[in-house]
Structure formats: C-alpha cells, structure tokens
Amino acid sequence: MTTTLKKPQRSARKPKGDGHLRRGEILQAAERIFIAEGYQGATIRRIADEVGVSSTALYMHFRDKDEILLEICDGAIEELLHINTEISGQPIDAVARVRLMLDAYMDFALTNPNAYQLVFCGPAGLLSTDKQQMTRDLGDRCYDKFVGVVREIGASGRLRTGNVESAAQTLWTACHGLVALLLTRPTFNWEPREDLKAVMLDGILYGLMTD
Amino acid sequence: MTTTLKKPQRSARKPKGDGHLRRGEILQAAERIFIAEGYQGATIRRIADEVGVSSTALYMHFRDKDEILLEICDGAIEELLHINTEISGQPIDAVARVRLMLDAYMDFALTNPNAYQLVFCGPAGLLSTDKQQMTRDLGDRCYDKFVGVVREIGASGRLRTGNVESAAQTLWTACHGLVALLLTRPTFNWEPREDLKAVMLDGILYGLMTD
DNA sequence: GCGAACACTAAACGGCAATCACCCACGGGC
DNA sequence: GCCCGTGGGTGATTGCCGTTTAGTGTTCGC
C-alpha cells in the first residue's frame, strides 16, 4: 500500500520554473489567435510559434487541439453560467428573468463569436461528442437554469402554448437562430442588431406567454 | 499473352466520356458522399475514387472542391425557391402563406441537413464569400419571396411590432435557430420535432402579427 | 552519484486541397 | 495517309494540417 506508488513523487515534486506556467501560456496564445482568426486559423503550429515552442510541446499539456480550444470555450461559458445564475436569483417577475437571460445569451454570442460558433454552430461531426463533454455539461447547466425559470412560468399557468420543455427549447433556439445568422452571414443586409434582438424578444415572449 | 501492350489491364480507366457527362457523374458521386458523410467526408479523393478517375480529373470540370459542393447545394435551394414561389402565389391569407413558407423551410433543412449546414451554418470563413455568390443569390431570392408576403401583412397593418424587414428577419432566424440546433446537437434531449415546429410557428406568428 | 521523470525537440506519418509537367487518343486540315 | 493541336487524363509534388515516435538534456528524489 505505502510503497510502489506510481505517482507519489509527482505531486510531492514541486514544479520548477517553466513547467506549470507553460499550460497557461499556451491557453493565452491560443485564445488570442482563436479570437482573432477563428477555428481554422488557430492551428497547432501557429499556437506553438506564438508561445515559442515546438508544436509537439503542446501535446505535453493537452490531449489534442480541440482540448485547447474547448477549454477556452469553457471559460467563456462559465461566465454565461455565472450570469444566468445571478439572473435566476433576482427577485423580479419570471418573464422578466427569462428576457434578461435570453438577452444576456445573445450578447454572450455576439461578444464571443468564435467560441459561440465552435460550441453551438459546429457541424455535427466536427468535434467528437465525448471531447465536448465538459463544455456540454456547462451548457446544460446554463440551460437548466433557464428551464427553471420557464418552469415557474408554466407552474403559474402563464404558458400560452406547449409544455415547459418545448417552450424553453423554442425560446432558446429562436434566439440562437438570430445570433447564429448574424455571425455566420455578416454580409447580409441585416436590420440593426438591437432592433432585431428587441423584436425577437418582444415577439417570442408575447407569443409564448401571458403577462 | 499479347505483346506490345503497355497497360492491357487499364480497363479500370473509364471509357472516354464527353466532358459534360463526366461532370454529371462527378456531381452525382459527390452528392452521394456529401449526403452520407457531410462536408468533412466528401473529399476530392473520395469523390474521384467513386467516379473512378484520378483526383486531378475533378479540376478539369470544377475550379475547386467547394464549387462542387456548392453546386449540389444550389440544386437543393432551387427546390426551396420553387416551393416558396408556389406558396407565395396561393390565394390564401398572407399569414397562412408565411406559415407555409417557414414550415417548408424547416422541412427543407431537416431533409437536406448537410446542404443546409454548409450554406447556413458554415463558420464565417469556411467558404469564401465570392465562391458562394451563386448560392447566396438563390438564398436571397427565397428570402425576397418571403419578405414579399410579410410586406403584405405589414401593408394591411397586421404587424404587431417592428417594421417589415425586422419582422421578416426575426421570423426567418427563429426558424433557422430551431432546425440548426436540431441538426448540430442531435444528442440533446429535444422534444419531438413536430411539437417544436408547431410551438415555434404558433408562438412567433402570434407574437409578431395579428389575425 | 544515479536512475527516473520531466519538458521539450526534430523528424516523420498520413491525409488534405491544389498544382505541375507530362501523356496520348482523337479528329480536322493538308 | 500523315501531321499536329487539343482536351481529358495521369502520377508526382507542394505545402499545409493534426498527430506520433524516438530521442535529448536538465533536474530532482533517493
């Protein structure tokens, strides 16, 4: 029991100079490139160059490329979860909380376009499902916060149509559609973003719930 | 054995076909693979193998890979344009026509998932804008048909909120959001598709227009 | 001091889109 | 009957990509 442990020294051994910093450096460099140039531009070699190490070195700290980018996305989504948690606890009308959440969701997408697209717009097979598990869990927790408030509305009989789940999924996907197309088709002749957000929120909340 | 033959077994090489026949063969093979395996799976080599020619031969008939796949998408979108044109001319209430169009749009996306994702969900920089010109034009004509009907509704004072353009864009993007997430996150715990479509259409039409 | 773990590297692998330098059967003008 | 331009075709190559392998020097616990 007390002997022949595989990794006892690993934790006992204090990380020396560079080792424990490297991971953070990689994440920072990857985030810069990813934000500036998106998924296609954030190649292993570019990131490694930015850090000043060989591309192989990245595999010391991450299993593969997607793990790096998804960890960046996780950071962003944690922010969203925090926002949702805060809104969910506010002592205001449930519909107002739903509106705040959806508004924050759209703002989140527009402020983190590359992270949002990677997580929510990525073609079905681009990222393998199991690698996304962590990110998915975070997203699900955001969704759960959201459903909780919609459930309140349903419990007080204010859902105009559908059940709680279908109403929540409709609200979510509608807002997703707006920001997704704003991001992926920037050359389209869009009305002002704030106008579209307002029309979307007014319309869909009015359409699905009663005051 | 016969002599003086360099490559007697070269029957693998296709008999010479006229240029335009070969072009059609390539499109058909590409469509099969594209439908079955999506953008990532439809590589130049796979398509060329399927046709039975070298990968280089594809560049005789198409400028690059995207031109092949976009031409497939164009065919699909032409169908949608045809459907929209038919609906647009039907002698029924304008709101009913809008509903039919949106319903057809979502059906189109769900029956042509890969084409839909390539055209409407593709990350901002995946396909260069100019290569998509033809496809974009087709999409715009579909949208124009749609806006035309929304304009009728606006002209008769039945828009509850926003102007014609923002209402049309809101309706379109909301429906896009639903099908886009249904396609890209197939493992999510969705309500039945038909239920979601109904709640979305009921909700958003009720929210944006009066009867 | 020594062996093991660590942080890292150069080189290579296989796959991708795209390009290059050819090759050759065909058909019209001579 | 011969010549030759041309269009459809090819294998080799380029230059990316993510990832793997084998190896190098430094450092640390013992």
Short mmCIF file of C-alpha atoms in Angstrom, two decimals, chain B:
data_model
loop_
_atom_site.label_atom_id
_atom_site.label_comp_id
_atom_site.label_asym_id
_atom_site.label_seq_id
_atom_site.Cartn_x
_atom_site.Cartn_y
_atom_site.Cartn_z
CA MET B 1 -0.32 -13.14 -73.63
CA THR B 2 -0.41 -10.34 -76.05
CA THR B 3 2.65 -8.27 -76.54
CA THR B 4 3.48 -4.65 -77.05
CA LEU B 5 0.68 -3.61 -74.74
CA LYS B 6 1.84 -1.20 -72.13
CA LYS B 7 -1.15 -1.36 -69.88
CA PRO B 8 -3.51 -4.06 -71.01
CA GLN B 9 -5.44 -4.14 -67.73
CA ARG B 10 -6.15 -0.47 -67.87
CA SER B 11 -9.81 -1.19 -68.31
CA ALA B 12 -10.15 0.47 -64.93
CA ARG B 13 -9.89 3.70 -66.80
CA LYS B 14 -13.29 4.87 -67.83
CA PRO B 15 -14.10 4.95 -71.49
CA LYS B 16 -13.80 8.44 -72.73
CA GLY B 17 -16.93 10.32 -71.96
CA ASP B 18 -17.88 13.68 -73.22
CA GLY B 19 -16.99 16.46 -70.88
CA HIS B 20 -20.45 17.19 -69.68
CA LEU B 21 -21.22 13.54 -68.98
CA ARG B 22 -18.23 13.32 -66.71
CA ARG B 23 -19.26 16.48 -64.97
CA GLY B 24 -22.62 14.99 -64.14
CA GLU B 25 -21.03 11.78 -62.93
CA ILE B 26 -18.85 13.76 -60.55
CA LEU B 27 -21.80 15.71 -59.22
CA GLN B 28 -23.78 12.56 -58.61
CA ALA B 29 -20.93 10.81 -56.83
CA ALA B 30 -20.17 13.91 -54.78
CA GLU B 31 -23.81 14.24 -53.79
CA ARG B 32 -23.99 10.63 -52.60
CA ILE B 33 -20.92 11.04 -50.42
CA PHE B 34 -21.86 14.52 -49.26
CA ILE B 35 -25.32 13.40 -48.17
CA ALA B 36 -23.94 10.34 -46.45
CA GLU B 37 -20.88 11.84 -44.78
CA GLY B 38 -21.13 15.61 -44.86
CA TYR B 39 -18.58 18.24 -45.75
CA GLN B 40 -15.69 16.59 -43.96
CA GLY B 41 -16.27 13.22 -45.56
CA ALA B 42 -16.68 14.47 -49.11
CA THR B 43 -13.01 14.83 -50.00
CA ILE B 44 -11.71 15.26 -53.52
CA ARG B 45 -10.06 11.84 -53.36
CA ARG B 46 -13.20 10.06 -52.16
CA ILE B 47 -15.26 11.62 -54.91
CA ALA B 48 -12.64 10.81 -57.54
CA ASP B 49 -12.42 7.21 -56.34
CA GLU B 50 -16.18 6.89 -56.52
CA VAL B 51 -16.20 8.12 -60.11
CA GLY B 52 -13.17 6.01 -60.99
CA VAL B 53 -10.81 8.74 -62.08
CA SER B 54 -7.82 10.44 -60.51
CA SER B 55 -8.40 13.30 -58.15
CA THR B 56 -6.80 15.66 -60.63
CA ALA B 57 -9.53 14.97 -63.15
CA LEU B 58 -12.05 16.79 -60.98
CA TYR B 59 -10.22 20.02 -61.60
CA MET B 60 -10.97 19.66 -65.31
CA HIS B 61 -14.62 20.31 -64.55
CA PHE B 62 -14.64 22.36 -61.34
CA ARG B 63 -12.43 25.14 -60.06
CA ASP B 64 -12.12 23.59 -56.62
CA LYS B 65 -13.83 21.37 -54.11
CA ASP B 66 -16.23 23.99 -52.82
CA GLU B 67 -17.54 24.63 -56.31
CA ILE B 68 -18.67 21.01 -56.47
CA LEU B 69 -20.41 21.03 -53.12
CA LEU B 70 -21.97 24.43 -53.63
CA GLU B 71 -23.39 23.32 -56.96
CA ILE B 72 -25.08 20.47 -55.12
CA CYS B 73 -26.46 22.93 -52.59
CA ASP B 74 -27.68 25.17 -55.38
CA GLY B 75 -29.77 22.32 -56.69
CA ALA B 76 -31.36 21.86 -53.30
CA ILE B 77 -32.01 25.55 -52.78
CA GLU B 78 -33.58 25.88 -56.21
CA GLU B 79 -36.13 23.41 -54.95
CA LEU B 80 -36.81 25.62 -51.95
CA LEU B 81 -37.15 28.63 -54.20
CA HIS B 82 -39.65 26.74 -56.29
CA ILE B 83 -41.67 25.81 -53.23
CA ASN B 84 -41.62 29.40 -51.97
CA THR B 85 -42.72 30.69 -55.35
CA GLU B 86 -45.65 28.32 -55.37
CA ILE B 87 -46.71 29.20 -51.85
CA SER B 88 -46.31 32.89 -52.50
CA GLY B 89 -48.93 32.71 -55.25
CA GLN B 90 -51.54 30.77 -53.37
CA PRO B 91 -54.87 32.57 -52.87
CA ILE B 92 -54.90 32.27 -49.10
CA ASP B 93 -54.34 34.59 -46.19
CA ALA B 94 -50.88 36.16 -46.08
CA VAL B 95 -50.16 34.90 -42.58
CA ALA B 96 -51.07 31.39 -43.68
CA ARG B 97 -48.61 31.73 -46.56
CA VAL B 98 -45.90 32.90 -44.21
CA ARG B 99 -46.57 29.89 -42.04
CA LEU B 100 -46.42 27.54 -45.01
CA MET B 101 -43.12 29.05 -46.13
CA LEU B 102 -41.50 28.78 -42.73
CA ASP B 103 -42.77 25.25 -42.33
CA ALA B 104 -41.39 24.30 -45.74
CA TYR B 105 -38.12 26.00 -44.85
CA MET B 106 -37.69 23.90 -41.74
CA ASP B 107 -38.64 20.74 -43.58
CA PHE B 108 -36.10 21.62 -46.23
CA ALA B 109 -33.37 21.99 -43.64
CA LEU B 110 -34.23 18.72 -41.94
CA THR B 111 -34.37 16.76 -45.20
CA ASN B 112 -31.15 18.27 -46.59
CA PRO B 113 -29.13 18.51 -43.39
CA ASN B 114 -25.68 18.64 -44.94
CA ALA B 115 -26.54 21.08 -47.68
CA TYR B 116 -28.36 23.25 -45.17
CA GLN B 117 -25.49 23.27 -42.73
CA LEU B 118 -22.94 24.02 -45.42
CA VAL B 119 -24.87 27.03 -46.67
CA PHE B 120 -26.48 28.38 -43.50
CA CYS B 121 -24.34 27.16 -40.60
CA GLY B 122 -20.88 27.27 -42.13
CA PRO B 123 -18.43 29.14 -39.91
CA ALA B 124 -17.89 32.67 -41.18
CA GLY B 125 -14.66 31.96 -43.03
CA LEU B 126 -15.11 28.38 -44.18
CA LEU B 127 -16.30 29.25 -47.65
CA SER B 128 -15.00 32.37 -49.29
CA THR B 129 -17.79 34.82 -49.95
CA ASP B 130 -17.30 35.15 -53.69
CA LYS B 131 -17.43 31.43 -54.30
CA GLN B 132 -20.80 31.37 -52.58
CA GLN B 133 -22.19 34.11 -54.79
CA MET B 134 -24.47 31.86 -56.82
CA THR B 135 -25.79 30.10 -53.74
CA ARG B 136 -26.24 33.40 -51.94
CA ASP B 137 -28.25 34.78 -54.82
CA LEU B 138 -30.59 31.81 -54.73
CA GLY B 139 -30.98 32.20 -50.99
CA ASP B 140 -31.69 35.88 -51.38
CA ARG B 141 -34.40 35.17 -53.91
CA CYS B 142 -36.00 32.78 -51.43
CA TYR B 143 -35.81 35.47 -48.80
CA ASP B 144 -37.28 38.03 -51.18
CA LYS B 145 -40.28 35.81 -51.83
CA PHE B 146 -40.71 35.57 -48.11
CA VAL B 147 -40.36 39.30 -47.46
CA GLY B 148 -42.93 39.93 -50.14
CA VAL B 149 -45.58 38.12 -48.16
CA VAL B 150 -44.52 39.74 -44.90
CA ARG B 151 -44.81 43.08 -46.65
CA GLU B 152 -48.43 42.30 -47.50
CA ILE B 153 -49.05 41.72 -43.82
CA GLY B 154 -47.33 44.95 -42.91
CA ALA B 155 -49.30 46.87 -45.53
CA SER B 156 -52.56 45.71 -44.00
CA GLY B 157 -51.42 46.90 -40.58
CA ARG B 158 -51.20 43.48 -39.03
CA LEU B 159 -47.62 43.64 -37.76
CA ARG B 160 -47.69 43.78 -34.01
CA THR B 161 -44.13 45.03 -33.60
CA GLY B 162 -41.19 46.22 -35.67
CA ASN B 163 -41.08 47.02 -39.37
CA VAL B 164 -41.41 44.63 -42.29
CA GLU B 165 -37.72 43.85 -42.57
CA SER B 166 -37.09 43.26 -38.89
CA ALA B 167 -40.21 41.12 -38.63
CA ALA B 168 -39.17 39.03 -41.62
CA GLN B 169 -35.63 38.61 -40.33
CA THR B 170 -36.93 37.67 -36.91
CA LEU B 171 -39.26 35.03 -38.29
CA TRP B 172 -36.57 33.59 -40.53
CA THR B 173 -33.81 33.50 -37.94
CA ALA B 174 -36.06 31.99 -35.29
CA CYS B 175 -36.93 29.07 -37.54
CA HIS B 176 -33.31 28.75 -38.57
CA GLY B 177 -32.30 28.51 -34.95
CA LEU B 178 -34.61 25.62 -34.29
CA VAL B 179 -33.50 23.46 -37.21
CA ALA B 180 -29.86 24.46 -36.88
CA LEU B 181 -29.67 23.26 -33.30
CA LEU B 182 -31.72 20.15 -34.07
CA LEU B 183 -29.12 19.28 -36.70
CA THR B 184 -25.92 20.25 -34.94
CA ARG B 185 -26.77 18.91 -31.46
CA PRO B 186 -28.51 15.64 -32.18
CA THR B 187 -27.78 14.24 -28.72
CA PHE B 188 -29.67 16.95 -26.87
CA ASN B 189 -32.86 15.91 -25.15
CA TRP B 190 -35.21 17.54 -27.66
CA GLU B 191 -38.97 17.49 -27.57
CA PRO B 192 -40.48 15.87 -30.68
CA ARG B 193 -39.58 17.82 -33.80
CA GLU B 194 -43.14 18.32 -34.92
CA ASP B 195 -44.09 19.69 -31.50
CA LEU B 196 -41.20 22.13 -31.57
CA LYS B 197 -42.01 23.28 -35.07
CA ALA B 198 -45.62 23.86 -34.06
CA VAL B 199 -44.76 25.76 -30.88
CA MET B 200 -42.24 27.86 -32.78
CA LEU B 201 -44.65 28.74 -35.58
CA ASP B 202 -47.62 29.33 -33.31
CA GLY B 203 -45.58 31.36 -30.89
CA ILE B 204 -43.70 33.57 -33.25
CA LEU B 205 -46.57 34.24 -35.64
CA TYR B 206 -48.87 35.05 -32.76
CA GLY B 207 -46.16 37.21 -31.24
CA LEU B 208 -45.41 39.26 -34.33
CA MET B 209 -48.75 39.55 -36.13
CA THR B 210 -52.45 39.91 -35.56
CA ASP B 211 -55.04 37.78 -37.28
#
